XYZ file of C-alpha atoms in Angstrom:
647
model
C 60.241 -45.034 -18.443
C 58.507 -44.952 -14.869
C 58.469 -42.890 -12.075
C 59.800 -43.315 -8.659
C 59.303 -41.583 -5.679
C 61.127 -41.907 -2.649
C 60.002 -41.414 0.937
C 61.033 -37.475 0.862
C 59.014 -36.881 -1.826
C 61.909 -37.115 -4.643
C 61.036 -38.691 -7.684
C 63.292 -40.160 -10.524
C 62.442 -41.741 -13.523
C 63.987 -45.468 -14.239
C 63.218 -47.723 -17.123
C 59.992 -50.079 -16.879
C 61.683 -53.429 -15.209
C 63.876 -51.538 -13.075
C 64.707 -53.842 -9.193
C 64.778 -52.573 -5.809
C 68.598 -53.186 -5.862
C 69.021 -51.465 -9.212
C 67.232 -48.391 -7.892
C 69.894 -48.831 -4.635
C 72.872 -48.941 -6.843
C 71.734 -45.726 -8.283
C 71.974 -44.104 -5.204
C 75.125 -45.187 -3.804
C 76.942 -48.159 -3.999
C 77.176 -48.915 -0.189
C 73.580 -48.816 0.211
C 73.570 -51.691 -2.888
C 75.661 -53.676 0.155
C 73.234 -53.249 2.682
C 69.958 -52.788 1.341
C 67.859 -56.607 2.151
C 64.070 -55.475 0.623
C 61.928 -52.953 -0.100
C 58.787 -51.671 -0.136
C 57.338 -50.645 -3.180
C 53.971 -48.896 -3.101
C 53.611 -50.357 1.100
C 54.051 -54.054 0.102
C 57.552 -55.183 1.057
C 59.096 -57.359 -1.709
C 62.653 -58.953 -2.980
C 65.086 -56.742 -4.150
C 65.307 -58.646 -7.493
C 61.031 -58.128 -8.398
C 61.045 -55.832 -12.031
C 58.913 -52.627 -11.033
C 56.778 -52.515 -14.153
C 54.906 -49.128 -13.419
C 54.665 -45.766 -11.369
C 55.530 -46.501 -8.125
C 56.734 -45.312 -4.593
C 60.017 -47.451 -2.821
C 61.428 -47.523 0.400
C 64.754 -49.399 0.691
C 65.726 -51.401 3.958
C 68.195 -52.072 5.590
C 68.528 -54.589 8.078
C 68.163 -52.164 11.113
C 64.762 -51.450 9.663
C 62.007 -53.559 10.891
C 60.663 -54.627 7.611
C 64.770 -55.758 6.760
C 64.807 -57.748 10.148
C 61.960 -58.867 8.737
C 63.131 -59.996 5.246
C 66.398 -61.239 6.740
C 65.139 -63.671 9.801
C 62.103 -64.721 7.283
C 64.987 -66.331 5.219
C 66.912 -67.653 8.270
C 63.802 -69.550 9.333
C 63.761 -71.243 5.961
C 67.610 -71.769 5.795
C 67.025 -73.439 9.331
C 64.444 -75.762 7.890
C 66.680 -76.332 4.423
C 69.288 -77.489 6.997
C 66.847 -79.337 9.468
C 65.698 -81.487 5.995
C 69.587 -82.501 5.627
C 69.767 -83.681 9.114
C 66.479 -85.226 9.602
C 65.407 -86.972 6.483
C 61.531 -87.465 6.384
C 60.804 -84.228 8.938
C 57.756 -82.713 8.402
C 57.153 -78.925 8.190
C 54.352 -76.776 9.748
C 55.215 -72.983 9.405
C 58.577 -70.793 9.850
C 57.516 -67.443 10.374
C 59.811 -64.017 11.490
C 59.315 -63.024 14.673
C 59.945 -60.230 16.590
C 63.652 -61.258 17.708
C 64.486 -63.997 14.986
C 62.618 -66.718 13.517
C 60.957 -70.020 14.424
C 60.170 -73.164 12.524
C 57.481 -75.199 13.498
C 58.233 -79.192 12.436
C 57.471 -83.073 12.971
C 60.645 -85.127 13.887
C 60.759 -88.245 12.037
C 59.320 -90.833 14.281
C 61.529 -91.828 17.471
C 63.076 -88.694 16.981
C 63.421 -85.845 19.600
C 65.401 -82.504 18.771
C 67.081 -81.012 21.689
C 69.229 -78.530 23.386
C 72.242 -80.485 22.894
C 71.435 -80.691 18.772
C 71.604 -76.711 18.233
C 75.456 -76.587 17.499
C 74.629 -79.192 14.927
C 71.846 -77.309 13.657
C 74.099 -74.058 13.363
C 76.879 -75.885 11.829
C 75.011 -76.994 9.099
C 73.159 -73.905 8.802
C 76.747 -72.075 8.320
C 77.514 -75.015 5.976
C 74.932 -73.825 3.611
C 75.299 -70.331 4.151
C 78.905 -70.814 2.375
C 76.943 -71.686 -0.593
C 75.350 -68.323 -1.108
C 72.047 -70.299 -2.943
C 69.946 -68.212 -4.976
C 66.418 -67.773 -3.151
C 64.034 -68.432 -6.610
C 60.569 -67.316 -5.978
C 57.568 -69.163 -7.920
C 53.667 -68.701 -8.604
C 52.044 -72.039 -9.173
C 48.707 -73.083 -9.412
C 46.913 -74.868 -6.660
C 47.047 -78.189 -8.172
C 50.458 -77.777 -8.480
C 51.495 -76.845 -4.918
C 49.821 -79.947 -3.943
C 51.163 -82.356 -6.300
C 54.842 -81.162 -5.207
C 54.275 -81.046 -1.583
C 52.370 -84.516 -1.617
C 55.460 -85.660 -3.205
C 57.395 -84.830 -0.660
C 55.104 -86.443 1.767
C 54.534 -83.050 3.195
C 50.962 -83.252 5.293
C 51.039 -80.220 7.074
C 51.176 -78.100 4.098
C 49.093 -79.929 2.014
C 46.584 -79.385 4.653
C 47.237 -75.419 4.583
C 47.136 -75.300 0.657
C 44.062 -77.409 0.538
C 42.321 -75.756 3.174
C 43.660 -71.557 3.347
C 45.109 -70.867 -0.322
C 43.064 -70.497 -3.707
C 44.787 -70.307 -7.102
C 46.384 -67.200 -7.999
C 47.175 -66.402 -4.718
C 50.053 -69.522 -4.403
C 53.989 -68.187 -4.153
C 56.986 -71.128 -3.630
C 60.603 -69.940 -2.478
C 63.159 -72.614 -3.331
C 66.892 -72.375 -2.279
C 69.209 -75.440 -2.869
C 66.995 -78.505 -2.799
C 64.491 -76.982 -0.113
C 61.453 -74.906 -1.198
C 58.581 -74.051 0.975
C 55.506 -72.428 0.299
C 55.487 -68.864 1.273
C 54.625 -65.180 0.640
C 57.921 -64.060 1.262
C 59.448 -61.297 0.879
C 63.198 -63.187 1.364
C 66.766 -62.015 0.711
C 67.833 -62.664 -2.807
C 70.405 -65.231 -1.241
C 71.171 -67.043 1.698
C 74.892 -65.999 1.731
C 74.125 -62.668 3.894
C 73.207 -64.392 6.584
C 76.508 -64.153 8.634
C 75.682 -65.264 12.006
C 73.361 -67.505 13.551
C 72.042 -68.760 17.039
C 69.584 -71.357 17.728
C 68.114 -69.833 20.816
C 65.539 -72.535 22.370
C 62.824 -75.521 21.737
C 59.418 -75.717 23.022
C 56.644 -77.663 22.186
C 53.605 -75.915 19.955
C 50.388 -77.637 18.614
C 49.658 -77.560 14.750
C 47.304 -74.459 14.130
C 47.371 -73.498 17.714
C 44.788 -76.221 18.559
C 45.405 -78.053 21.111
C 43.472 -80.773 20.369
C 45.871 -81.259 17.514
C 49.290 -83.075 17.342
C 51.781 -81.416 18.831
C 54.968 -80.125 16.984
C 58.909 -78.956 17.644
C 58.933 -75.440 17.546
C 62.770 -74.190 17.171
C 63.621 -70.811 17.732
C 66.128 -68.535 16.135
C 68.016 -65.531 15.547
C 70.468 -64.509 12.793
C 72.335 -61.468 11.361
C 74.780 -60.102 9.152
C 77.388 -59.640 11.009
C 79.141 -61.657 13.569
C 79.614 -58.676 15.937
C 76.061 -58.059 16.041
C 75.029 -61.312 17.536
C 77.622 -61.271 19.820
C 76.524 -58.083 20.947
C 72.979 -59.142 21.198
C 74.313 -62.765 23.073
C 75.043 -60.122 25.886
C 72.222 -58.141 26.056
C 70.618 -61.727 26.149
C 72.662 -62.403 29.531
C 71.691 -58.540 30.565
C 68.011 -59.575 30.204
C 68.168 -63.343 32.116
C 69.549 -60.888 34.654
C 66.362 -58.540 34.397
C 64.017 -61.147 34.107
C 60.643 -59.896 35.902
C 59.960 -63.537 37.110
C 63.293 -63.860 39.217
C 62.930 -60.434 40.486
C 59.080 -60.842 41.476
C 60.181 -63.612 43.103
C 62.905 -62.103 45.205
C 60.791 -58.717 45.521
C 57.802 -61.026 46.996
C 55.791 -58.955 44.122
C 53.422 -61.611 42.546
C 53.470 -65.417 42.430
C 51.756 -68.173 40.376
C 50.298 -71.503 41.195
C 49.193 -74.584 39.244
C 46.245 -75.249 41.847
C 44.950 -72.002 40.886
C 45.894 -72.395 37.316
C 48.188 -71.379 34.554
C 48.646 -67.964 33.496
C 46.314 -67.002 36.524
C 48.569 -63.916 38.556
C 48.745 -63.274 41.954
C 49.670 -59.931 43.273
C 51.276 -60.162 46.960
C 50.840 -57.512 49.375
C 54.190 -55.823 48.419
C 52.843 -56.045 44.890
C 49.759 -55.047 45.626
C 50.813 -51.687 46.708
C 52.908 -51.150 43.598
C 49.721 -51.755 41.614
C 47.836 -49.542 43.492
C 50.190 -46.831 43.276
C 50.149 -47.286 39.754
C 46.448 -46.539 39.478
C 46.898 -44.138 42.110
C 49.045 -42.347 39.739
C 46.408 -42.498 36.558
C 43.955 -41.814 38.499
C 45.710 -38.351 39.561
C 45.930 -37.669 35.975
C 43.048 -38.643 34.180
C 41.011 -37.107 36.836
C 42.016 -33.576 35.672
C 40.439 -34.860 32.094
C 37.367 -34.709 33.505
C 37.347 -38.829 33.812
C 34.444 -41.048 35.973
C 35.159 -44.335 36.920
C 32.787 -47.035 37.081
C 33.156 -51.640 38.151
C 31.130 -54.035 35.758
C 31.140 -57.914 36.188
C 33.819 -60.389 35.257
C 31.548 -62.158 33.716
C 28.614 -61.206 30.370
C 26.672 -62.419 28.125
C 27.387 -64.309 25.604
C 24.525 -62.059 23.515
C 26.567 -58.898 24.777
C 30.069 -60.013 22.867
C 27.863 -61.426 19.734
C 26.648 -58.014 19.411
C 29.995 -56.098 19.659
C 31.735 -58.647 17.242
C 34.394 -59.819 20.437
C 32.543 -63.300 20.331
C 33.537 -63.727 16.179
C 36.621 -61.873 16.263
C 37.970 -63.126 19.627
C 35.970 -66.354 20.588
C 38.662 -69.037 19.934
C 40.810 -67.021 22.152
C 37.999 -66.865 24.743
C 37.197 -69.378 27.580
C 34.435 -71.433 26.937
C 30.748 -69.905 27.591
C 29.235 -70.616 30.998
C 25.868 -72.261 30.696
C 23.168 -72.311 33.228
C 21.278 -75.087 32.691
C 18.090 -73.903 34.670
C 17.907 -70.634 33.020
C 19.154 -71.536 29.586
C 21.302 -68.966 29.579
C 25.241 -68.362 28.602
C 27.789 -66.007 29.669
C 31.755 -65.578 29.083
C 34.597 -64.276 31.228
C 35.059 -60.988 30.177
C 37.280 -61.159 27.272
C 36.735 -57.110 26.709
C 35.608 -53.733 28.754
C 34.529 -51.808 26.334
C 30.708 -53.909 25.595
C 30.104 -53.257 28.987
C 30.878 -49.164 28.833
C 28.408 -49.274 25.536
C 25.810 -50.587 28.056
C 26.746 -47.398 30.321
C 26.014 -45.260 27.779
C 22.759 -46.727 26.608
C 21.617 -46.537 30.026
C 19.731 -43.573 29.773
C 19.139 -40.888 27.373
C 22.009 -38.759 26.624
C 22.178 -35.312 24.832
C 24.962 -33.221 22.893
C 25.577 -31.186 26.387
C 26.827 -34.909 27.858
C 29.660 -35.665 25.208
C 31.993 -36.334 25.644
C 31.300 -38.968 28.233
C 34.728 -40.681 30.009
C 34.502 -43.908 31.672
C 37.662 -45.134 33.008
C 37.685 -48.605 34.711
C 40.429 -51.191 35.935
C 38.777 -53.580 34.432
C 40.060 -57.379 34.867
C 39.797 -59.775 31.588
C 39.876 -63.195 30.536
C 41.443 -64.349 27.242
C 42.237 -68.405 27.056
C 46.100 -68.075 25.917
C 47.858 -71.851 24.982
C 49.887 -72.623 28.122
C 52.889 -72.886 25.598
C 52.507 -69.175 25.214
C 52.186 -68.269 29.064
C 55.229 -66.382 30.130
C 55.227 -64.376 33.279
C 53.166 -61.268 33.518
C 53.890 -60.601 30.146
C 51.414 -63.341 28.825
C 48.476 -64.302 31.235
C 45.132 -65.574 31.172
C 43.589 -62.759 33.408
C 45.308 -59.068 33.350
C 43.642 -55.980 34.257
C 43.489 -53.354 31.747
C 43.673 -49.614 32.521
C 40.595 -48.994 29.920
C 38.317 -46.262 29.299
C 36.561 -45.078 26.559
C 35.323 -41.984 25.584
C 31.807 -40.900 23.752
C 32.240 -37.906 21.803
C 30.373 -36.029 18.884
C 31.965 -36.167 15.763
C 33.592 -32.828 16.346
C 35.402 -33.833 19.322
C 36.960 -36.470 18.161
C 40.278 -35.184 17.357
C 40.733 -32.972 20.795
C 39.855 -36.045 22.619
C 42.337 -38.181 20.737
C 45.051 -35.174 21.421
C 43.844 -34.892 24.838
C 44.538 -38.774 25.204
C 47.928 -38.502 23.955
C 48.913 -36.020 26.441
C 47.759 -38.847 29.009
C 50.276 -41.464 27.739
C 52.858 -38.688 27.713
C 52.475 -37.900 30.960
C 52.103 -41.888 32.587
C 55.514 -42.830 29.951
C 57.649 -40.308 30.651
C 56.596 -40.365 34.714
C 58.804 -44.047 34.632
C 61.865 -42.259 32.114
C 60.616 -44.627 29.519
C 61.544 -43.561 25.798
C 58.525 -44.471 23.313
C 57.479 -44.515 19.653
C 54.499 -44.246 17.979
C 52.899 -46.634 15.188
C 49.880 -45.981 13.742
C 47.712 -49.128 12.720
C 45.356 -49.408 9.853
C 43.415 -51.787 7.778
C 44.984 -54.411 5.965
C 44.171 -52.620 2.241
C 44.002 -56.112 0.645
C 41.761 -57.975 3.701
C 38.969 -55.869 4.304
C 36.827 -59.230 5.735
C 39.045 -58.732 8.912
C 37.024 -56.105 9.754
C 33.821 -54.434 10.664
C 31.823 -51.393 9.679
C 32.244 -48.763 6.114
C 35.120 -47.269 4.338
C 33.143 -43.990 5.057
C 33.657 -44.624 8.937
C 37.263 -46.536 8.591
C 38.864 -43.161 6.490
C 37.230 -40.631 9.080
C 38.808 -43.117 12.142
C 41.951 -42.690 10.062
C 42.178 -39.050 9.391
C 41.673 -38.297 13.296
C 44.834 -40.337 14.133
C 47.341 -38.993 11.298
C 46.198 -35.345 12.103
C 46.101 -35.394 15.827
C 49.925 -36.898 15.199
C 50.391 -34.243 12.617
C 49.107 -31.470 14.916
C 51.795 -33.270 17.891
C 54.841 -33.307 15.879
C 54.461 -37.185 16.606
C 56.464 -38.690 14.178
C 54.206 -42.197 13.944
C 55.504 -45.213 11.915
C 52.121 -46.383 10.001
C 51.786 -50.195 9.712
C 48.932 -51.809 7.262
C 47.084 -54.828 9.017
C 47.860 -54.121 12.954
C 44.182 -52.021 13.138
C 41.877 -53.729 15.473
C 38.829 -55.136 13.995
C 36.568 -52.011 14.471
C 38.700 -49.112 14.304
C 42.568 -47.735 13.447
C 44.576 -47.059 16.424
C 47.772 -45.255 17.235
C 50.356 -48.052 19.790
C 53.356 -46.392 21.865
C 56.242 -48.733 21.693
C 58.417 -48.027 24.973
C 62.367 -49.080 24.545
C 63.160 -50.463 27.679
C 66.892 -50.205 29.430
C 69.113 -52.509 27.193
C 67.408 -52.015 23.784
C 64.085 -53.776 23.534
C 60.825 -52.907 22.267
C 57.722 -53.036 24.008
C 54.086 -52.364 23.175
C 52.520 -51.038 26.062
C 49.756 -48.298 25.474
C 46.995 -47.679 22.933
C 44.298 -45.586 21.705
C 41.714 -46.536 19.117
C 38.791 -44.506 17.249
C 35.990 -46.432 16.634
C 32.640 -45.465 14.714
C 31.808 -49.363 14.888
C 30.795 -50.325 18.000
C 28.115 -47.100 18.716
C 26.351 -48.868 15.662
C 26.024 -52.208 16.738
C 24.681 -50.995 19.876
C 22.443 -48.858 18.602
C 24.296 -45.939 20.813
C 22.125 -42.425 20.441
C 22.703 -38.852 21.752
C 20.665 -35.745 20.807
C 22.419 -33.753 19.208
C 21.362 -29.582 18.904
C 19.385 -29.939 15.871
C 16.752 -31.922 18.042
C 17.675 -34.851 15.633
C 19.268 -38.291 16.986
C 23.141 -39.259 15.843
C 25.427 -41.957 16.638
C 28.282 -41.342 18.767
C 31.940 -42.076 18.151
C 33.987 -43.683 20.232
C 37.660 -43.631 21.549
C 39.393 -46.576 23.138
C 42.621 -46.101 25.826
C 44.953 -47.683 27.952
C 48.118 -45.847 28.751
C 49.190 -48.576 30.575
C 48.136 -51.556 28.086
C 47.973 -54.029 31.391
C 48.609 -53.730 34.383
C 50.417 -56.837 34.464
C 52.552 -56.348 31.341
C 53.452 -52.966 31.940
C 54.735 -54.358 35.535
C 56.827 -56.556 33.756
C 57.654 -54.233 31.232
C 58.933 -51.868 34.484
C 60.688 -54.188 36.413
C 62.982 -55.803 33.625
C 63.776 -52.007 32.420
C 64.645 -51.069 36.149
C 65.645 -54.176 37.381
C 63.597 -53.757 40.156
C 65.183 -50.501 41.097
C 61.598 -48.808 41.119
C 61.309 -45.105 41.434
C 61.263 -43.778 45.180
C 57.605 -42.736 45.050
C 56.610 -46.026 43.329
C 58.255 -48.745 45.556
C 56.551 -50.789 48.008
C 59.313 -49.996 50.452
C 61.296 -47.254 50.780
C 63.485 -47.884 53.719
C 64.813 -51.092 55.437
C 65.345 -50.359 58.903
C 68.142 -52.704 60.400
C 68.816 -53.059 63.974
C 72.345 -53.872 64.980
C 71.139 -56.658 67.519
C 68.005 -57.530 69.236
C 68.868 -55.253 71.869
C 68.003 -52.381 69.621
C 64.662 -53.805 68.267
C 62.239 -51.780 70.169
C 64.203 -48.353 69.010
C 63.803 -49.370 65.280
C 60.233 -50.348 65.234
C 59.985 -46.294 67.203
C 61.758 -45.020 64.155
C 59.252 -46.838 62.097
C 56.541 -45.536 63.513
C 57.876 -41.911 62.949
C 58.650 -42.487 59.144
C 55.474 -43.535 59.067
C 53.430 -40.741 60.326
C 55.853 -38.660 57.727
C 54.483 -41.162 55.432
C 57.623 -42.654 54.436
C 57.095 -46.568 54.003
C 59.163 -48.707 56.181
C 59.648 -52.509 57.062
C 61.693 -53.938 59.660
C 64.235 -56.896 59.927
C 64.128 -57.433 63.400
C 66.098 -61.042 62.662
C 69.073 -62.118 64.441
C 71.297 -62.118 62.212
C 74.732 -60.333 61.431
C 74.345 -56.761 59.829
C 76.178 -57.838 56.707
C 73.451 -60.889 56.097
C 70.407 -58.080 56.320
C 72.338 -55.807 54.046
C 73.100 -58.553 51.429
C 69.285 -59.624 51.920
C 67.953 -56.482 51.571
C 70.061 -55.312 48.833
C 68.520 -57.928 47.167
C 64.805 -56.621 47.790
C 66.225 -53.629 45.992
C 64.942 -51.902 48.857
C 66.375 -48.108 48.435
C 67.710 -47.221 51.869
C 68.979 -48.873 54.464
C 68.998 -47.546 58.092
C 71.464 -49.258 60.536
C 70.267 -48.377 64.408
C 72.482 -49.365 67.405
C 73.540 -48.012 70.647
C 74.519 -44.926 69.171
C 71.854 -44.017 67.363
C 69.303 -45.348 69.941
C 70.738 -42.564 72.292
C 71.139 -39.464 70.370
C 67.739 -40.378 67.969
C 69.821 -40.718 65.297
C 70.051 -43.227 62.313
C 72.871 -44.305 59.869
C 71.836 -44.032 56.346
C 72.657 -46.468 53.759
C 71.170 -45.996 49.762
C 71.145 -49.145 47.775
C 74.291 -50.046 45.918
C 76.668 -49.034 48.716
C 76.243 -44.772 47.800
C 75.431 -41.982 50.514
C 75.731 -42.570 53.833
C 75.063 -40.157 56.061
C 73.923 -40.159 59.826
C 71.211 -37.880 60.487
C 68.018 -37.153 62.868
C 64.666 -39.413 61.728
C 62.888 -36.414 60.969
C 65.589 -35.197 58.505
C 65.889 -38.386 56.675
C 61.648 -38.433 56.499
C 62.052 -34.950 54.988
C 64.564 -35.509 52.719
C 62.863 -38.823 51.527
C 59.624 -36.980 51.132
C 61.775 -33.939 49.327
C 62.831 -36.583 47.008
C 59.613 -38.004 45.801
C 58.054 -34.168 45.510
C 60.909 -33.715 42.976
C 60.023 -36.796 41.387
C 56.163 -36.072 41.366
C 56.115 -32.744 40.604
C 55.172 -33.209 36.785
C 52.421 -35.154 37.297
């Protein structure tokens, strides 16, 4: 017999062999029916793997990440099982899960091109093989072996992968029907749960990510198991082309892009601008009462400066090329990271005990070279501007800092009404090459995070693999308006990078010791979380965030000169105006302005011109009201105090 504990501590005892879905049936049959993996001892597996000694199991379901997982890692095969039916001689690159769904990156047979037009073909065969229910048959082979089968099937791209990533012993196949792909899986048992399925777009991706490689089909996907849920999420699909940040940054004049400046290279208009601003404005505000100092470095380093810190091995492939200076001999990078340059701070002059901790904040533009496949608004650029700072504290200060940091991120999140979770990230437990510095330092890093959670009553998901290379870190995932999930802010303890620079303080003993370090951005990027914030408001900012507040609109020219006097008023009440002095009809400068999802409208004519007075229209067609100037200012102003007065 062997023991089995479950996530609330229970433990049962099963007989050595026992499955995932045997240990589900035990429980209830129902959760038999909708159990898709588990995780047994933090490594997610099939339901059908024997359990051979001691162990602890989670079961999933699909609503759980690691059962999307499972479930859409099987759809992307089943999409390339039905993709080899339809295509004879296609060749196959990789099919990972994503976040929503699946892709599968392939080679058309020559004079082939797969299109829009060729998903309903693709889903009806998909569904076709789906009727068969096939047993998904997973199989260790030997290196040799992999090769010789995948040669046979005239399969380049993974023979390249086997004979260049994958030693023997470390080789798994998944076969269903007559396709079988190399793979670590975990997969369903069969492919008959997969219920409903939507092939959701094509682009174009190079093999490895390099573009100097060939470039490759990459079809996207999403399944589920049941046909109401992707109908359900075909409309939150329509919601979000509705939402999307780059049609209503467009109409909102917020930000622009343009292919003489280059791709993935933002903008920020004026309107935009003064969002932004009022977004730092606002962590400023806060952080400031943590005792914070900001500080501006270059653009631009070293290339000695990111060698040092480990960016330049970790992150050079997704860096721009180093600058060299031919005269000098020298070479420097576009920043691809803040935090070398705040080491450099500290190291600037001698620091004692009585300094730490030591908070540098800075907005601090980067540079990281993205493939242009992967650009995609503000929510995957080439330069973004991170709210960063990082904090320089004595070993004993390192979980009141981290606590302290959380209340930060509490404050900035729930300031825009955004609901979050938390996931904690640590080392991959079988990869330790991944990453820098000692177990010693990497289990101390850890233990800060899971108590200052503990200590919060933060209930934090904890994911293996997702640390950064020199430290664990706790991510807030925000769920926007219709559903979606969104990594925005972080904070990361790191007893790395002090080392490499050689970072000293004195402590009280007279003796020299190494400081630790805490990484944070609330916001993540200023550019993503702008995204992030439009597509969950639709551009319906807050009052106290939006670059306009009021859209004055005279009835005719006539009344022109009485609007821009209102103006001026709201503006020495400091309520933010602009004017549509065009002549046009009132219901075009409505309809217009509506569309700036600007939040009031006030309509001036003879009327109100007379008597001082303006009619008051919100956004949406709600209250209207006519009132004096200075009583719409104050109630604007009474508004945004309500708003503000948490933070």
């Amino acid at each position: 017999m062997i023991k089995i504990t479950f996530p609330d501590g229970s433990v049962r005892e099963y007989e050595k062999g026992v499955t995932g879905l045997q240990i589900a049936e035990s429980i209830s049959p129902a959760l038999a029916r909708n159990v898709v993996s588990c995780g047994v001892n933090g490594e997610t597996t099939e339901l059908n793997r024997p359990i051979n000694e001691d162990a602890t199991i989670a079961l999933y379901k699909f609503e759980d990440e690691e059962g999307k997982h499972t479930f859409w890692h099987t759809s992307a095969h089943l999409l390339a099982e039905a993709l080899q039916e339809l295509y004879p001689g296609i060749q196959f690159g990789f099919g990972p899960a994503v976040e929503n769904g699946f892709f599968y990156d392939v080679m058309p047979p020559e004079g082939v091109t797969i299109k829009e037009s060729d998903f309903p073909a693709i889903e009806a065969k998909m569904a076709e093989l789906v009727k068969k229910n096939e047993a998904v048959v997973r199989r260790e082979v030997s290196k040799a072996d992999a090769l010789k089968e995948f040669k046979a099937d005239g399969q380049n791209y993974k023979c390249e992968h086997i004979d260049e990533d994958l030693e023997d012993g470390t080789i798994t196949t998944y076969t269903q029907g007559a396709f079988t792909d190399l793979c670590r899986g975990p997969h369903l048992m069969s492919t008959g749960d997969i219920k409903a399925i939507k092939i959701t777009s094509v682009a174009g991706a190079f093999w490895r990510g390099d573009a100097k490689r060939e470039q490759m089909t990459r079809i996207y996907g999403i399944s589920f198991p049941k046909k109401k849920m992707l109908d359900e999420y075909l409309v939150m699909l329509e919601e979000a082309k509705k939402r999307d940040h780059r049609k209503i940054g467009k109409e909102m004049e917020l930000f622009m892009f343009s292919e003489r400046v280059g791709k993935g290279l933002p903008i920020w208009l004026p309107k935009g601008t003064d969002l932004r601003l009022r977004l730092q404005d606002h962590l400023r505000k806060v952080q400031k009462r943590f005792g914070y100092q900001e500080v501006i470095t270059p653009h631009i380093g070293s290339k000695n400066l990111y060698v040092t810190s480990g960016h330049y091995a970790h992150y050079g492939k997704d860096s721009f090329q180093p600058i060299h200076t031919p005269e000098e001999g020298e070479e420097y990078m576009l920043k691809p990271m803040n935090c070398p340059h705040h080491c450099e701070i500290f190291a600037s002059r001698p620091r004692s005990y009585r300094d730490l901790p030591l908070r540098i904040a800075e907005f601090g533009t980067v540079y990281r070279y993205e493939q242009s496949g992967e650009l995609h608004g503000l929510t995957r650029v080439r330069s973004f501007t991170q709210d960063d700072a990082h904090l320089f504290c004595r070993p004993d200060q390192v979980k009141q800092e981290f606590l302290n940091v959380m209340d930060i991120i509490q404050v900035v999140l729930t300031a825009f009404g955004f609901d979050f979770e938390a996931q904690i990230s640590l080392r991959d437990p079988n990869d330790n090459e991944k990453y820098v510095g000692s177990d010693e330092d990497w289990a101390l890093a850890e233990k800060a995070i899971v108590e200052a959670c503990q200590e919060k009553g933060l209930h934090a998901k904890v994911e293996y693999g997702e640390a950064a290379f020199y430290g664990p870190k706790l991510d807030f995932m925000i769920k926007d308006a219709i559903g979606r999930r969104w990594q925005l802010g972080t904070i990361q303890v790191d007893y790395n990078l002090p080392k490499r620079f050689q970072l000293e303080y004195t402590d009280e003993d007279n003796q020299k010791k190494t400081p630790v370090m805490i990484h944070r951005a609330p916001f993540g990027s200023l550019e993503r979380f702008t995204a992030v914030l439009i597509e969950h408001t639709s551009g319906h900012f807050p009052l106290w965030l939006t670059p306009e507040q009021v859209a004055i609109l005279p009835l005719s020219e006539k009344f022109n000169d009485y609007a821009q006097e209102v103006a001026k008023k709201l503006d020495l009440e400091g309520v933010r105006s602009t004017l549509d002095l065009r002549n046009e009809k009132l219901g075009r400068k409505i309809r217009d302005n509506e569309l700036k999802r600007i939040p009031y409208m006030l309509i001036v004519g003879e009327k109100e011109a007379a008597e001082g007075l303006v009619s008051m229209r919100q956004q949406g067609g709600g209250e209207q009201a006519t009132m004096k100037v200075e009583d719409f200012a104050a109630k604007i102003n009474a508004e945004v105090r309500e708003m503000t007065k948490g933070f």
